[in-house]
Short mmCIF file of C-alpha atoms and ligand atoms in Angstrom, two decimals:
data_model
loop_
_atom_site.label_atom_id
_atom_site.label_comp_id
_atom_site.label_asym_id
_atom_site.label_seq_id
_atom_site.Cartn_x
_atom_site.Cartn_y
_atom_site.Cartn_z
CA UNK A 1 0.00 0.00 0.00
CA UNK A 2 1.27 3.59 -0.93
CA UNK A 3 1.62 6.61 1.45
CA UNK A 4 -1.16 8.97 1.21
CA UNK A 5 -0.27 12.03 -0.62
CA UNK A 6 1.68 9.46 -3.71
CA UNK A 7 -0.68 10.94 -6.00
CA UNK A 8 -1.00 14.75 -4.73
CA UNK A 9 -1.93 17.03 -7.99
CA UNK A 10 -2.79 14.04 -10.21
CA UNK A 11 -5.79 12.99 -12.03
CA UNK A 12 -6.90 9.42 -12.59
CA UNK A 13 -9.83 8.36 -15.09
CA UNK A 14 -11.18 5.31 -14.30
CA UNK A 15 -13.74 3.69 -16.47
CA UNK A 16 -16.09 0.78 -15.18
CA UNK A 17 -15.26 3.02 -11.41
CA UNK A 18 -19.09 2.63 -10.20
CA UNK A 19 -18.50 -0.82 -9.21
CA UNK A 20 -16.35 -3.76 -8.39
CA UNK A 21 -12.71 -3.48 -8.67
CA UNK A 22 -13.06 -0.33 -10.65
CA UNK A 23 -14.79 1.27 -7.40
CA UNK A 24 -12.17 -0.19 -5.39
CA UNK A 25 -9.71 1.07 -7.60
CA UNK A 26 -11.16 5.04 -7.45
CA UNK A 27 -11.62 5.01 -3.31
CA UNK A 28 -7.96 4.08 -3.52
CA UNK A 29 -6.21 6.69 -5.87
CA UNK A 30 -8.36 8.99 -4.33
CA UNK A 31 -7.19 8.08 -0.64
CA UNK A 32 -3.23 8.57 -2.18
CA UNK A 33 -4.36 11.84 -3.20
CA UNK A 34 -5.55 11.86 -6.87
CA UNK A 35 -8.80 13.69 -8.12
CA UNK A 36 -10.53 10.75 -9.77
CA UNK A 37 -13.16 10.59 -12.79
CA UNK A 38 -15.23 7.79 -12.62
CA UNK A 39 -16.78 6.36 -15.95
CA UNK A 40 -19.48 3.51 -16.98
CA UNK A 41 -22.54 3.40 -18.28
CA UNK A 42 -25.00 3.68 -15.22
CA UNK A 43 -25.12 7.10 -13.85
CA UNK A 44 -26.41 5.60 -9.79
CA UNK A 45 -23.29 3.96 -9.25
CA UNK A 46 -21.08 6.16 -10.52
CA UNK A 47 -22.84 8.43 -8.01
CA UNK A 48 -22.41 6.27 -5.01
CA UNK A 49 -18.68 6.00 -5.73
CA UNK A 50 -18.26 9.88 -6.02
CA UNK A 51 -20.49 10.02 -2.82
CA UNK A 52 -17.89 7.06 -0.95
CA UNK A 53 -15.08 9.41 -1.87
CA UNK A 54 -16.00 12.88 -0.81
CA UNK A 55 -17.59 11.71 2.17
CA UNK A 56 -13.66 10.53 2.94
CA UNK A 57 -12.29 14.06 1.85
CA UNK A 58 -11.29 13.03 -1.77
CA UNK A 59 -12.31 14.34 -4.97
CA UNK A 60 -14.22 12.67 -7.56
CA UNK A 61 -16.30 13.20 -10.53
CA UNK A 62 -19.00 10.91 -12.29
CA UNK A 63 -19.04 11.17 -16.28
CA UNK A 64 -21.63 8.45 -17.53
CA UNK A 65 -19.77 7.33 -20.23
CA UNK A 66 -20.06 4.05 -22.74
CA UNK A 67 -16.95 3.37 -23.28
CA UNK A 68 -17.87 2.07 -27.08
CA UNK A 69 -19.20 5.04 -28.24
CA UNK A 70 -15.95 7.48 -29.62
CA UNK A 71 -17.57 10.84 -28.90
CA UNK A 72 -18.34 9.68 -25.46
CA UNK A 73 -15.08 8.78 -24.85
CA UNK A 74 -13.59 12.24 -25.92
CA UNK A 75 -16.46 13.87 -23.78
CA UNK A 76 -14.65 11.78 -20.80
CA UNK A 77 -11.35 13.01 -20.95
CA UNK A 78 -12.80 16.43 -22.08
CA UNK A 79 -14.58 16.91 -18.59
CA UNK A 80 -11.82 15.34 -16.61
CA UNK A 81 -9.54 18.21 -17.67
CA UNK A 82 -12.46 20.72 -17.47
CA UNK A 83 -12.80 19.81 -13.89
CA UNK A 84 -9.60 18.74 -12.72
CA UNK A 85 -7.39 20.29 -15.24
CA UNK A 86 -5.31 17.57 -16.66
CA UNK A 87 -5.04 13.64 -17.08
CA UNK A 88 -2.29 11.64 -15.77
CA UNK A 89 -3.73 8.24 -14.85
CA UNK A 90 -6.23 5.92 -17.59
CA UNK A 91 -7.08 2.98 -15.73
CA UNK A 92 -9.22 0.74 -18.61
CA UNK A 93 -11.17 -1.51 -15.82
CA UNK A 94 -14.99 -1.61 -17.71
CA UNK A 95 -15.68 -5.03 -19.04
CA UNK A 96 -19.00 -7.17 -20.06
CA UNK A 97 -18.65 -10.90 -19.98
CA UNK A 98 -20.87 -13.73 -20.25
CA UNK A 99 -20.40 -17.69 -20.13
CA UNK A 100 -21.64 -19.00 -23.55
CA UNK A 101 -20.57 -21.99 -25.88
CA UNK A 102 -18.75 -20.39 -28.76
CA UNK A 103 -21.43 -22.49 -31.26
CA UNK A 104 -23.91 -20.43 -29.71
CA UNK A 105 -22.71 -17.04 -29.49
CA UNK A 106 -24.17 -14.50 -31.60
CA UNK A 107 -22.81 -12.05 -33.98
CA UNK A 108 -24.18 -9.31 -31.07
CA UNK A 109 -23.18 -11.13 -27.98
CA UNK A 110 -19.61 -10.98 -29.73
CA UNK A 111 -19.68 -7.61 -30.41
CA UNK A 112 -20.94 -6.71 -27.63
CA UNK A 113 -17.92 -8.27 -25.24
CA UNK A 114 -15.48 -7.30 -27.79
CA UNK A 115 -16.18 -3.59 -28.50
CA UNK A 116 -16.39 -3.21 -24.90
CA UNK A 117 -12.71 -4.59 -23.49
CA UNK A 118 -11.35 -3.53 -26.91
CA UNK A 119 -13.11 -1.06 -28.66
CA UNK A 120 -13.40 0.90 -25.17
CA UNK A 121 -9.95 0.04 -23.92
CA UNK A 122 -8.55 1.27 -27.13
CA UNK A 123 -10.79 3.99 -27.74
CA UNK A 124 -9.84 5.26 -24.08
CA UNK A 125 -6.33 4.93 -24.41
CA UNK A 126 -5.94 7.29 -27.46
CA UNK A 127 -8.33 9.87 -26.09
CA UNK A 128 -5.87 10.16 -22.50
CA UNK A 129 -3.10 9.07 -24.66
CA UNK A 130 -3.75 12.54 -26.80
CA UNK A 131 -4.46 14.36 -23.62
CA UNK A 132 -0.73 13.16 -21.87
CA UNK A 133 1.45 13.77 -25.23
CA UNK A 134 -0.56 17.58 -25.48
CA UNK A 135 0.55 17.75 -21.38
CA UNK A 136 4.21 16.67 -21.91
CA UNK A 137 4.83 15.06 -18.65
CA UNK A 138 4.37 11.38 -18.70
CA UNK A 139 1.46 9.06 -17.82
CA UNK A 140 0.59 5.86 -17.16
CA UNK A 141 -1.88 3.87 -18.72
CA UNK A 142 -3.46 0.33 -16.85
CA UNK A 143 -5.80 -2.14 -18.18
CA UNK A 144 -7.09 -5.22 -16.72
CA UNK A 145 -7.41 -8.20 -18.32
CA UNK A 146 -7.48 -12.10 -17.30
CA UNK A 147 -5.12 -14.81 -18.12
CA UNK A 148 -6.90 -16.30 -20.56
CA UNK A 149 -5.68 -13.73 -22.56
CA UNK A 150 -2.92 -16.20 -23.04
CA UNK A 151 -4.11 -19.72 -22.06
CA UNK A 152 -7.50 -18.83 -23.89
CA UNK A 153 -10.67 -19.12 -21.84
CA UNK A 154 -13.09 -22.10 -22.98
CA UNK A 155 -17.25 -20.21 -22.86
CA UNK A 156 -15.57 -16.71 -22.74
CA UNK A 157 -13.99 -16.59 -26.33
CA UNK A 158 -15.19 -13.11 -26.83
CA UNK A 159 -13.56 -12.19 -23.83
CA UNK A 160 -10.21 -14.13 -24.25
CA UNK A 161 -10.26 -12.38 -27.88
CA UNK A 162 -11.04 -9.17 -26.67
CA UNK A 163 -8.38 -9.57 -23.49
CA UNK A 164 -5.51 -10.69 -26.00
CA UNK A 165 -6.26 -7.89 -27.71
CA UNK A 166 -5.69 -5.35 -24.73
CA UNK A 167 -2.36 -7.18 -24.54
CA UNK A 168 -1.09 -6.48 -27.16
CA UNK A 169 -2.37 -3.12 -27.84
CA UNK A 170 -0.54 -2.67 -24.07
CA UNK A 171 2.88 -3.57 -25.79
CA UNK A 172 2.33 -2.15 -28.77
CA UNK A 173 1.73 1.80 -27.23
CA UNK A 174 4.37 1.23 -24.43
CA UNK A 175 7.11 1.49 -27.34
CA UNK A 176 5.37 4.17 -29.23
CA UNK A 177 4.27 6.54 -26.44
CA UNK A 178 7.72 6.11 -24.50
CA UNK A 179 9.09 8.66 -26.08
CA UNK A 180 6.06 10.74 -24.05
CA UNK A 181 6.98 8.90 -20.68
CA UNK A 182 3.50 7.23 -20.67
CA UNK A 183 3.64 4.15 -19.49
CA UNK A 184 0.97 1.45 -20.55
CA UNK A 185 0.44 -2.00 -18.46
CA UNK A 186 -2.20 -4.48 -17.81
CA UNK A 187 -2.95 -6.19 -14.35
CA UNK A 188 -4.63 -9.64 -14.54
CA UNK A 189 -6.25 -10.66 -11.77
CA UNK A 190 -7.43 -14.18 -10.99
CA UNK A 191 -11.24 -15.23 -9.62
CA UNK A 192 -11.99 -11.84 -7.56
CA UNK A 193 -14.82 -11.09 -5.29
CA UNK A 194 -17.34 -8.83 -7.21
CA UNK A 195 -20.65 -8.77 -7.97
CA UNK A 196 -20.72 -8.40 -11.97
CA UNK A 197 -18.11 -11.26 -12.18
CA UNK A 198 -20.02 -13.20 -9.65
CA UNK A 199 -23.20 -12.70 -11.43
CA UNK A 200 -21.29 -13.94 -15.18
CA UNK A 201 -19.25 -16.27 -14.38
CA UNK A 202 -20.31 -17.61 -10.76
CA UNK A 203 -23.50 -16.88 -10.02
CA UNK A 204 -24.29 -19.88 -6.96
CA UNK A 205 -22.26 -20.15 -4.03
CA UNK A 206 -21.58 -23.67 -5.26
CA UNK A 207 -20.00 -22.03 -8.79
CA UNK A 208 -17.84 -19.58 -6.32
CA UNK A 209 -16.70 -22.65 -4.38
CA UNK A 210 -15.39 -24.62 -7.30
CA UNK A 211 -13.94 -21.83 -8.85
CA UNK A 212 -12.01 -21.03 -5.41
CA UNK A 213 -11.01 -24.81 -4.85
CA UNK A 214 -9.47 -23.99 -8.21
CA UNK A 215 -6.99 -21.28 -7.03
CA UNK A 216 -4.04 -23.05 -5.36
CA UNK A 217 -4.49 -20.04 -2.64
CA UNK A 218 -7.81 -21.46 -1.76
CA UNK A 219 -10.01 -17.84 -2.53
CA UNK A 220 -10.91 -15.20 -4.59
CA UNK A 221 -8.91 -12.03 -4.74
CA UNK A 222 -10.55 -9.12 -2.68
CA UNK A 223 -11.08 -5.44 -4.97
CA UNK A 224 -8.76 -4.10 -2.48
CA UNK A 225 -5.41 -6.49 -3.42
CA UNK A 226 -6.02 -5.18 -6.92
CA UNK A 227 -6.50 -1.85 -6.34
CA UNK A 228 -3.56 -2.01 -4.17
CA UNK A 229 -1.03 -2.88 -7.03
CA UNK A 230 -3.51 -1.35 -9.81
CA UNK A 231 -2.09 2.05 -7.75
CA UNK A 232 1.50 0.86 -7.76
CA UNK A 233 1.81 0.36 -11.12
CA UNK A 234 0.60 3.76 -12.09
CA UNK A 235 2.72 5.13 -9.51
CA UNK A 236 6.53 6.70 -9.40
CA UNK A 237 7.92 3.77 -7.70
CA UNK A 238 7.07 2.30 -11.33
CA UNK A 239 8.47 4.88 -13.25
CA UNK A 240 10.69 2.41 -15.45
CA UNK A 241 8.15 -0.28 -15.51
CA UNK A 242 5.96 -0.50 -18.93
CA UNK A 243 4.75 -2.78 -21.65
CA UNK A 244 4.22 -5.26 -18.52
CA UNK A 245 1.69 -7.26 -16.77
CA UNK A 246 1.24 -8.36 -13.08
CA UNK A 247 -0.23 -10.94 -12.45
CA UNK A 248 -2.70 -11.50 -8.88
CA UNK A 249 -4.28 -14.39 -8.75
CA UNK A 250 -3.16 -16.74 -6.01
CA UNK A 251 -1.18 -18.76 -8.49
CA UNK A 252 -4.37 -19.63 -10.49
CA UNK A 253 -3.14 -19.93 -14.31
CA UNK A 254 -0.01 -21.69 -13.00
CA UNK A 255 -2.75 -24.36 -11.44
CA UNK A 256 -2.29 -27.10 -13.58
CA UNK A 257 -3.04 -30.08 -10.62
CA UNK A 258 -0.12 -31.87 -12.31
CA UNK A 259 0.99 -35.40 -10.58
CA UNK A 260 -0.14 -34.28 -6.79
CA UNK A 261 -3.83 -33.67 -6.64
CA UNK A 262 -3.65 -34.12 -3.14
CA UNK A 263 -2.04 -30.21 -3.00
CA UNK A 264 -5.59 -29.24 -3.74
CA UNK A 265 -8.54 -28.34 -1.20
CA UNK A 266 -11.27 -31.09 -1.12
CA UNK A 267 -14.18 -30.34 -3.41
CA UNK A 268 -17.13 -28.40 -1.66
C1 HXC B 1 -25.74 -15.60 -24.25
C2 HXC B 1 -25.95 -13.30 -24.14
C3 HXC B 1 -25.89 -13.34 -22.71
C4 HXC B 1 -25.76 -14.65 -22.10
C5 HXC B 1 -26.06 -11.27 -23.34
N1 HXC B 1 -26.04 -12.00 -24.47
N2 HXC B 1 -25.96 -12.06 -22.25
N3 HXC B 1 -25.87 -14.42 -24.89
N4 HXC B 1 -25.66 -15.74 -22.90
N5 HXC B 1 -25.71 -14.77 -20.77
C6 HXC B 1 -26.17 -11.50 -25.82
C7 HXC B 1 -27.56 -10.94 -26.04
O1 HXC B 1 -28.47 -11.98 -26.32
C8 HXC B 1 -27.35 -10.03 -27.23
O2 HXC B 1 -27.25 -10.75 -28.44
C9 HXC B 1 -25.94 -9.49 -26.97
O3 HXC B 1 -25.30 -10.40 -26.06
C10 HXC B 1 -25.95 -8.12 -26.38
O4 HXC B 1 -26.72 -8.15 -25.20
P1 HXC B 1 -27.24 -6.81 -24.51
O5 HXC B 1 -27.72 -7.16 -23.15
O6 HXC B 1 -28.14 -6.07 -25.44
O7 HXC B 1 -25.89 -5.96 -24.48
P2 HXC B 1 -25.41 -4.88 -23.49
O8 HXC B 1 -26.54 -4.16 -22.82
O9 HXC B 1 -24.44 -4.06 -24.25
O10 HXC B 1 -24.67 -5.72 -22.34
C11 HXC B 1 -23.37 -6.14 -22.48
C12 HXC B 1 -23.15 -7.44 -21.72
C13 HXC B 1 -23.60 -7.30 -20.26
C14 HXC B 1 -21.68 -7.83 -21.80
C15 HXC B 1 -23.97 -8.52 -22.39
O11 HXC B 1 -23.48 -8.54 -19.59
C16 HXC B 1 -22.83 -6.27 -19.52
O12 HXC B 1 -22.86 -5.08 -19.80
N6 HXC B 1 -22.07 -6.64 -18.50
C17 HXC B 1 -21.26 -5.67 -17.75
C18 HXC B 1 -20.87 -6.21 -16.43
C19 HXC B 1 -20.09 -7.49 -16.58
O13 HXC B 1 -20.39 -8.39 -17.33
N7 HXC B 1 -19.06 -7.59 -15.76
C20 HXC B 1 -18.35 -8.81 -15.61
C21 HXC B 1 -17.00 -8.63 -15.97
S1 HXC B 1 -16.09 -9.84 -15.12
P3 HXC B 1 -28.54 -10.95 -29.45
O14 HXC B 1 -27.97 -11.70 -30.60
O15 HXC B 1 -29.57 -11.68 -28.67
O16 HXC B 1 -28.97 -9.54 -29.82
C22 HXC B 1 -14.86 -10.31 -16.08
C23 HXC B 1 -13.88 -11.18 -15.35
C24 HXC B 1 -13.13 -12.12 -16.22
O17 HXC B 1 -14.77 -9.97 -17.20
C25 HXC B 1 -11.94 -12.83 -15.59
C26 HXC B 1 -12.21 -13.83 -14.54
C27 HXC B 1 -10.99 -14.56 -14.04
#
């Protein structure tokens, strides 16, 4: 955890921030200091987040935003500098997932994972991206993705596709915008305590215990262990740190059961 005050004059966007690990991630850059723009598509928790963070002395301001939509996007960044002045933190958190069989998945359930983890991610990027080369002083740039970005993720193609993606977009701008000092990362977290993943990809508590006995830690992630290093990494202390990802999941993509199933918990 950094010292409050790490992020004293800066201004973090934080789309998907009305909920989840995205609200986790907001009460946190606040707490170090930051003014913090919250985006997503529903205006009521955006508002409860802004709420949650002046009520602790922060600074905050909710911009109903979808992410997909390019004017929208623009509009974002637009009233994060009219407000706060200036953009120095993206964090690319908002994210729509489902659990389908790829045979069944239609044309709009595709697009409509896809164009929200890339699309959006990509579409938020340039817009702060733009804003940070016009400032001159650096950046950083964070989106989350999971690790079946590179192990692929059997019922979540659109979302494996559509996390690859973010990958590589993350490479691909850390060498072209470090010239700018923007840095651009990913965190991936593992199986994480919140309600939208919960409700997509776990919805009974039988679901959440299998998918826990499946994380050689034995739990889900709590929002605040990501927000924790989500902060970090956008941070000074990572000043020379970019076209990476961190992984926090318990050692859950290394979980392969292997020759000693007895290492696992017992099934619920
Ligand atoms: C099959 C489905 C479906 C389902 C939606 N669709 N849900 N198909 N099974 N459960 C299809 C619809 O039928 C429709 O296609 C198309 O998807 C678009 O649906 P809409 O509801 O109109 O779209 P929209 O309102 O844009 O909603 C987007 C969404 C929604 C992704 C479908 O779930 C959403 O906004 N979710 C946001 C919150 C969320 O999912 N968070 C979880 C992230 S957790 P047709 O053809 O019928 O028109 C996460 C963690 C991963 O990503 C990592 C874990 C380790």
């Amino acid at each position: 955890m950094l010292a409050s005050g790490s992020f004293d004059g800066q201004v973090a966007v934080i789309t998907g921030g009305g909920s989840g690990m995205g609200r986790a991630m907001a009460e946190e850059f606040a707490r170090l200091g930051a003014a913090v723009v919250v985006a997503g598509r529903r205006p009521e928790p955006l508002a409860e987040t802004v709420g949650a963070i002046e009520d602790a002395g922060g600074r905050a301001l909710a911009q109903p935003t979808d992410v997909r939509v390019p004017d929208q996007v623009d509009a974002l960044v637009a009233a994060a500098v009219e407000r706060f002045g200036r953009v120095d933190v993206l964090v690319n958190d908002a994210a729509g997932n489902f659990v389908v069989k790829a045979e069944d998945l239609s044309p709009n359930g595709w697009r409509a994972v896809t164009s929200i983890v890339l699309d959006g991610g990509f579409l938020c990027a340039r817009a702060a991206g733009r804003q940070m080369i016009a400032q001159g002083d650096g950046g950083a740039i964070l989106s989350v993705i999971a690790s079946y970005a590179w192990t692929g993720g059997p019922g979540t193609v659109h979302s494996a596709a559509a996390k690859a993606g973010l990958l590589a977009m993350t490479r691909t701008l850390a060498v072209e915008w470090a010239p700018h000092r923007i840095r651009v990362n990913t965190i991936c977290p593992g199986p994480t305590a919140t309600e939208g993943a919960g409700a997509a990809l776990w919805p009974t508590p039988a679901d959440e215990a299998r998918v826990a006995a499946t994380v050689p830690a034995g739990r889900l992630a709590s929002v605040e262990e990501i927000a924790w290093w989500s902060t970090a990494l956008c941070s000074r202390y990572a000043a020379y740190v970019t076209g990476e990802n961190l992984t926090i999941d318990g050692g859950h993509w290394l979980e392969q059961e292997g020759y000693m199933p007895a290492l696992r918990p017992p099934a619920p």
